[in-house]
Structure formats: C-alpha cells, structure tokens
Amino acid sequence: METAGANDGSGVWSFTGWWFFLVFLCATQDIAVDGWALTLISLPNISYASTAQTVGLTAGHFLSYTVFLAFESPDFANRWFRSEPSDVGVMTLSGYLTFAGWAYLAVTAGLAVLKREEKTKEKDSVMEVYRSMIGILKLKNVQSIIIVHLIAKIGFQANDAVTNLKLLDKGFSHEDLALTVLLDFPFEIGLGYYAGRWSTVYPAMHVWCWAFVGRLLAAVIAQGVVMIFPKDGVQPWYLLTVIASHIFSTFTNTVMFVSISAFHAKISDPLIGGTYMTLLATVSNLGGTFPRFFILKLVDYFTLATCHPALDPPKDLSTLKGDLITSPFSCALEAQKQSCLAGAGKCVVERDGYYITNVVCVLVGVVTFAAFIRPAVVKLQKLPLRAWRLVDEVER
C-alpha cells in the first residue's frame, strides 16, 4: 500500500487491479460454494445451509477483522497482554495477510485434492449463465424480493454506520470497543445455530420479520446508550451496558441474516443454485451498503457544531499541528473538526445529527415494514416453489 501511494499515487491502478483479481476469485468460489450447499444438504434441512454460511462468515470476519484489529493495536496489547509497553501490536498487517493467504491456498488445494464430485455433461457457457440471471430478474416474485432487500435495511443504517463512531467520539476507548466486539463472537456463533433451527421449525420469513422488529428496537436502545454516556468517563456499568446493547443488536442481525439466507436457499433453483443464491445475496448486501453514503451525509447535514478559538492560545505555535484558530467556524464535518483541534480550537456541538438521523431511519423502517415489507414477505413465503423456478417461467 505504501508503494501504491508513492509518487503521487502512481501505483494505485496496479494495486486496484490486483485486488480486483483477488475479489473476482473469491466471488467465484462463493458462487460455487452456494451452489454446492444446495446439493449437499437435503431439502428438509436446507435452512442449515444458511447456518453453516453464518458460522463460517462470522468466524472469518471475527478472525480477519475483529481479532486482527484488536491484536494489531499497541494499546490493546499493552493493556491486556504486556507488562512492558511497546509501540507495536501483537500482529502486523503484512504478517497476517501472509498467513491468511497461505491458509486460503491450503484450504482450496485440500478441497481440490480430497473432494470428489460426480461428473455431469451439463455445462453452461458464460452467456447462458447471464441469460439465466436475466431470466431470474424477470420473475415478478424475484423483483418483489429485490425491492424488499433494497429498502429493508434503511431503518438500521444510522445504528450500523454511526453508533460506534459516536461512542468513540464521546470518549469510549478503542480498547473497550475491541473488547465489546470480541465478546460478540461466541454469541454470534451460538445464535447462528439456533436461528437456523428456528428457520426450520417456523417459516423463515416470519422469523425474519420478528428479527426486523427487534433490530429496529436495537437501534432505539443504541441511541439511548449513546445519550447516557457518563460525563466522568466510562464506568464498569456503562461498559456492560454497551456490551449488552451490542449483543442484542448482533442477535437480531444474525437472525435476520440466517433466516433470509435460509429463504434464499429454499427458493433457489438447484439447476442454477449458485447463480440464484449469489444474485439474491448480492442485492441483499447492496441494500445494506448503498444507503450508508446518504445516511452519513444526513448526519453531517443535521449536525450543528462551531469551532471556538482557544481562550488561552499557546505561545509556542510550533507545537500546533495546524494553523492557530483565531475566529469561529463550522466544525460539523470530520475534516473541519480535526482542523479545529489541530489549531488549539474547541469544537462545540450544539446539535448532533446522529440522533435526528437515527430517529428518521427508525421511523422510515417502521412505516415501510408495516405498509409494504411485511405484507410482501408474508405473500412471498406462501408461494409454491415452482413460482420461483426459471424453467416454469420460460415454459409459460
């Protein structure tokens, strides 16, 4: 990354090309595994495909994101593992990427050598795969669930994207946040299993609706947790409150993911299972990412903050990281806030846009759920499997 950024970013395009190639290979494997799961697991237990996916994704995310960030942090390592402080963490980015790369290759090679599959004469060309995707998108039921996916996560966006940032902004340390996320992991694994069982016992989309309501409630609780941040710093009771709030939010998020994945596995046509499931999962992921840009913009728009010059500015200006602040200006944006702090100013927030945006998101979530999402998914849940089959649509 340092090489790519050198010489005014001259190596960015080659760096981007390599990452595109890696993501392309990972996405290809993801499609293959999705299709493989439909043939490995019997139809009565097909919801457990989503449980396996949840446990695998959670474990991988935990190891490559949560664990890495925690052990790469010098402060976290010094606080919990060292008697003598150091300016480096237990892990480094280059070392962890090297380990992950070799582990990935080893697992792939093991599957290639040890797994034997029955040969089939059915081989679809690339164009046939894209024709299948277009045919899937023309199905009215698929169009309905795509709309649901694109709007369903708006109600939780402010909580998912901003709550942790607000905790850090108020004084919650990175070490405590890392500890909070670390404690989430065993609950995610256990709840993923039980969510898979619930999706087998009860209709998957009914479970999804219950978790949807719970996730809206989790967004409201998270805002309350931010609002009661102690003025005298983080206390044990507050840390436990944040952990409990995170676990509840994780619980609802995991149940929603497992139940919708179980529904995808149930309705996907086994003949094109990998393509079908990946298409639906891609739209679901898109519904969780594209609103985030607008949510962050709304937070900035509703935020009212002013940078005030220091009452007693330092005499030695060389100690400042920026120009001395001599007149008030808006510091609602993060760049403006950093400029204010670098110039010995004080950024005073008169109105925090996070609270307004989160309330708006939850209200939008409630209205869309009651007016469209719940009636739509209940209707889709009752449809027979042939209503989702591409062959039936073509024959008609």
Short mmCIF file of C-alpha atoms in Angstrom, two decimals, residues 56-198:
data_model
loop_
_atom_site.label_atom_id
_atom_site.label_comp_id
_atom_site.label_asym_id
_atom_site.label_seq_id
_atom_site.Cartn_x
_atom_site.Cartn_y
_atom_site.Cartn_z
CA GLY A 56 -18.28 -19.54 8.58
CA LEU A 57 -18.67 -15.87 7.69
CA THR A 58 -18.84 -14.86 11.34
CA ALA A 59 -15.72 -16.85 12.23
CA GLY A 60 -13.84 -15.48 9.22
CA HIS A 61 -14.94 -11.90 9.89
CA PHE A 62 -14.05 -12.31 13.55
CA LEU A 63 -10.55 -13.65 12.82
CA SER A 64 -9.67 -11.29 9.97
CA TYR A 65 -11.29 -8.11 11.27
CA THR A 66 -12.08 -8.11 14.96
CA VAL A 67 -9.20 -10.25 16.19
CA PHE A 68 -6.71 -8.60 13.85
CA LEU A 69 -7.67 -5.04 14.77
CA ALA A 70 -7.55 -5.92 18.46
CA PHE A 71 -4.16 -7.65 18.37
CA GLU A 72 -2.69 -5.16 15.90
CA SER A 73 -3.48 -2.30 18.30
CA PRO A 74 -0.50 -1.44 20.55
CA ASP A 75 -2.83 -0.01 23.23
CA PHE A 76 -4.92 -3.19 23.38
CA ALA A 77 -1.80 -5.40 23.55
CA ASN A 78 -0.18 -3.22 26.22
CA ARG A 79 -3.33 -3.19 28.34
CA TRP A 80 -4.18 -6.88 28.27
CA PHE A 81 -1.06 -8.88 27.34
CA ARG A 82 2.11 -6.99 28.24
CA SER A 83 3.84 -5.99 31.41
CA GLU A 84 6.15 -3.63 29.49
CA PRO A 85 4.53 -1.28 26.91
CA SER A 86 5.52 -1.38 23.24
CA ASP A 87 4.64 0.76 20.24
CA VAL A 88 3.61 -2.23 18.06
CA GLY A 89 0.80 -4.72 18.40
CA VAL A 90 0.94 -8.48 18.73
CA MET A 91 0.27 -8.82 14.97
CA THR A 92 1.22 -6.81 11.89
CA LEU A 93 -0.80 -6.30 8.69
CA SER A 94 1.82 -7.88 6.43
CA GLY A 95 2.27 -10.90 8.68
CA TYR A 96 -1.45 -11.54 8.99
CA LEU A 97 -2.05 -11.16 5.23
CA THR A 98 0.74 -13.66 4.56
CA PHE A 99 -0.79 -16.16 7.00
CA ALA A 100 -4.31 -15.67 5.60
CA GLY A 101 -3.12 -16.05 2.01
CA TRP A 102 -1.34 -19.36 2.66
CA ALA A 103 -4.30 -20.64 4.73
CA TYR A 104 -6.67 -19.78 1.87
CA LEU A 105 -4.49 -21.61 -0.66
CA ALA A 106 -4.18 -24.63 1.64
CA VAL A 107 -7.95 -24.98 2.09
CA THR A 108 -8.54 -24.56 -1.66
CA ALA A 109 -5.90 -27.17 -2.51
CA GLY A 110 -7.37 -29.54 0.07
CA LEU A 111 -10.83 -29.28 -1.50
CA ALA A 112 -9.41 -29.78 -5.00
CA VAL A 113 -7.46 -32.91 -4.00
CA LEU A 114 -9.71 -34.56 -1.41
CA LYS A 115 -13.24 -33.78 -2.67
CA ARG A 116 -14.66 -35.99 -5.43
CA GLU A 117 -17.81 -34.97 -7.32
CA GLU A 118 -19.93 -36.77 -9.87
CA LYS A 119 -19.21 -35.65 -13.40
CA THR A 120 -22.05 -34.11 -15.35
CA LYS A 121 -22.47 -33.43 -19.04
CA GLU A 122 -24.41 -30.22 -18.35
CA LYS A 123 -22.06 -27.33 -18.93
CA ASP A 124 -23.39 -23.80 -19.27
CA SER A 125 -21.44 -21.17 -21.16
CA VAL A 126 -20.85 -17.72 -19.73
CA MET A 127 -23.59 -16.29 -21.96
CA GLU A 128 -26.05 -18.96 -20.77
CA VAL A 129 -25.30 -18.03 -17.17
CA TYR A 130 -26.04 -14.37 -17.89
CA ARG A 131 -29.24 -15.37 -19.72
CA SER A 132 -30.25 -17.28 -16.62
CA MET A 133 -29.60 -14.23 -14.44
CA ILE A 134 -31.69 -12.03 -16.74
CA GLY A 135 -34.45 -14.63 -16.68
CA ILE A 136 -34.35 -14.69 -12.89
CA LEU A 137 -34.61 -10.91 -12.75
CA LYS A 138 -37.72 -11.02 -14.97
CA LEU A 139 -39.61 -13.15 -12.44
CA LYS A 140 -42.21 -10.97 -10.68
CA ASN A 141 -41.57 -12.65 -7.33
CA VAL A 142 -37.83 -12.02 -7.60
CA GLN A 143 -38.49 -8.37 -8.44
CA SER A 144 -40.62 -8.10 -5.31
CA ILE A 145 -37.96 -9.55 -3.01
CA ILE A 146 -35.32 -7.33 -4.64
CA ILE A 147 -37.38 -4.26 -3.71
CA VAL A 148 -37.68 -5.59 -0.16
CA HIS A 149 -33.92 -6.09 0.04
CA LEU A 150 -33.16 -2.59 -1.25
CA ILE A 151 -35.33 -0.80 1.34
CA ALA A 152 -35.37 -3.19 4.30
CA LYS A 153 -32.12 -2.07 5.93
CA ILE A 154 -32.74 1.67 5.83
CA GLY A 155 -34.20 1.57 9.34
CA PHE A 156 -30.93 0.29 10.85
CA GLN A 157 -28.40 2.24 8.80
CA ALA A 158 -27.72 5.03 11.29
CA ASN A 159 -27.20 2.50 14.08
CA ASP A 160 -24.95 0.23 12.00
CA ALA A 161 -22.85 3.03 10.50
CA VAL A 162 -22.63 5.73 13.15
CA THR A 163 -23.29 4.41 16.67
CA ASN A 164 -19.78 3.04 17.27
CA LEU A 165 -18.27 6.24 15.86
CA LYS A 166 -20.34 8.31 18.28
CA LEU A 167 -19.22 6.18 21.21
CA LEU A 168 -15.60 6.76 20.24
CA ASP A 169 -16.29 10.44 19.73
CA LYS A 170 -17.71 10.73 23.25
CA GLY A 171 -14.67 9.08 24.82
CA PHE A 172 -15.27 5.32 24.58
CA SER A 173 -11.79 3.87 24.05
CA HIS A 174 -10.77 1.72 21.09
CA GLU A 175 -9.64 -0.97 23.54
CA ASP A 176 -13.09 -1.16 25.19
CA LEU A 177 -14.78 -1.22 21.78
CA ALA A 178 -12.46 -4.04 20.65
CA LEU A 179 -13.30 -5.95 23.83
CA THR A 180 -17.01 -5.39 23.20
CA VAL A 181 -16.79 -6.78 19.67
CA LEU A 182 -14.65 -9.70 20.84
CA LEU A 183 -17.36 -10.70 23.31
CA ASP A 184 -19.93 -10.61 20.49
CA PHE A 185 -18.27 -13.54 18.71
CA PRO A 186 -19.44 -16.52 20.81
CA PHE A 187 -22.97 -15.14 20.82
CA GLU A 188 -22.95 -14.80 17.02
CA ILE A 189 -21.81 -18.40 16.60
CA GLY A 190 -24.35 -19.81 19.05
CA LEU A 191 -27.21 -17.66 17.84
CA GLY A 192 -26.43 -18.57 14.22
CA TYR A 193 -27.10 -22.22 15.05
CA TYR A 194 -30.36 -21.52 16.86
CA ALA A 195 -31.51 -19.12 14.13
CA GLY A 196 -31.03 -21.95 11.64
CA ARG A 197 -33.16 -24.23 13.81
CA TRP A 198 -35.86 -21.57 14.13
#
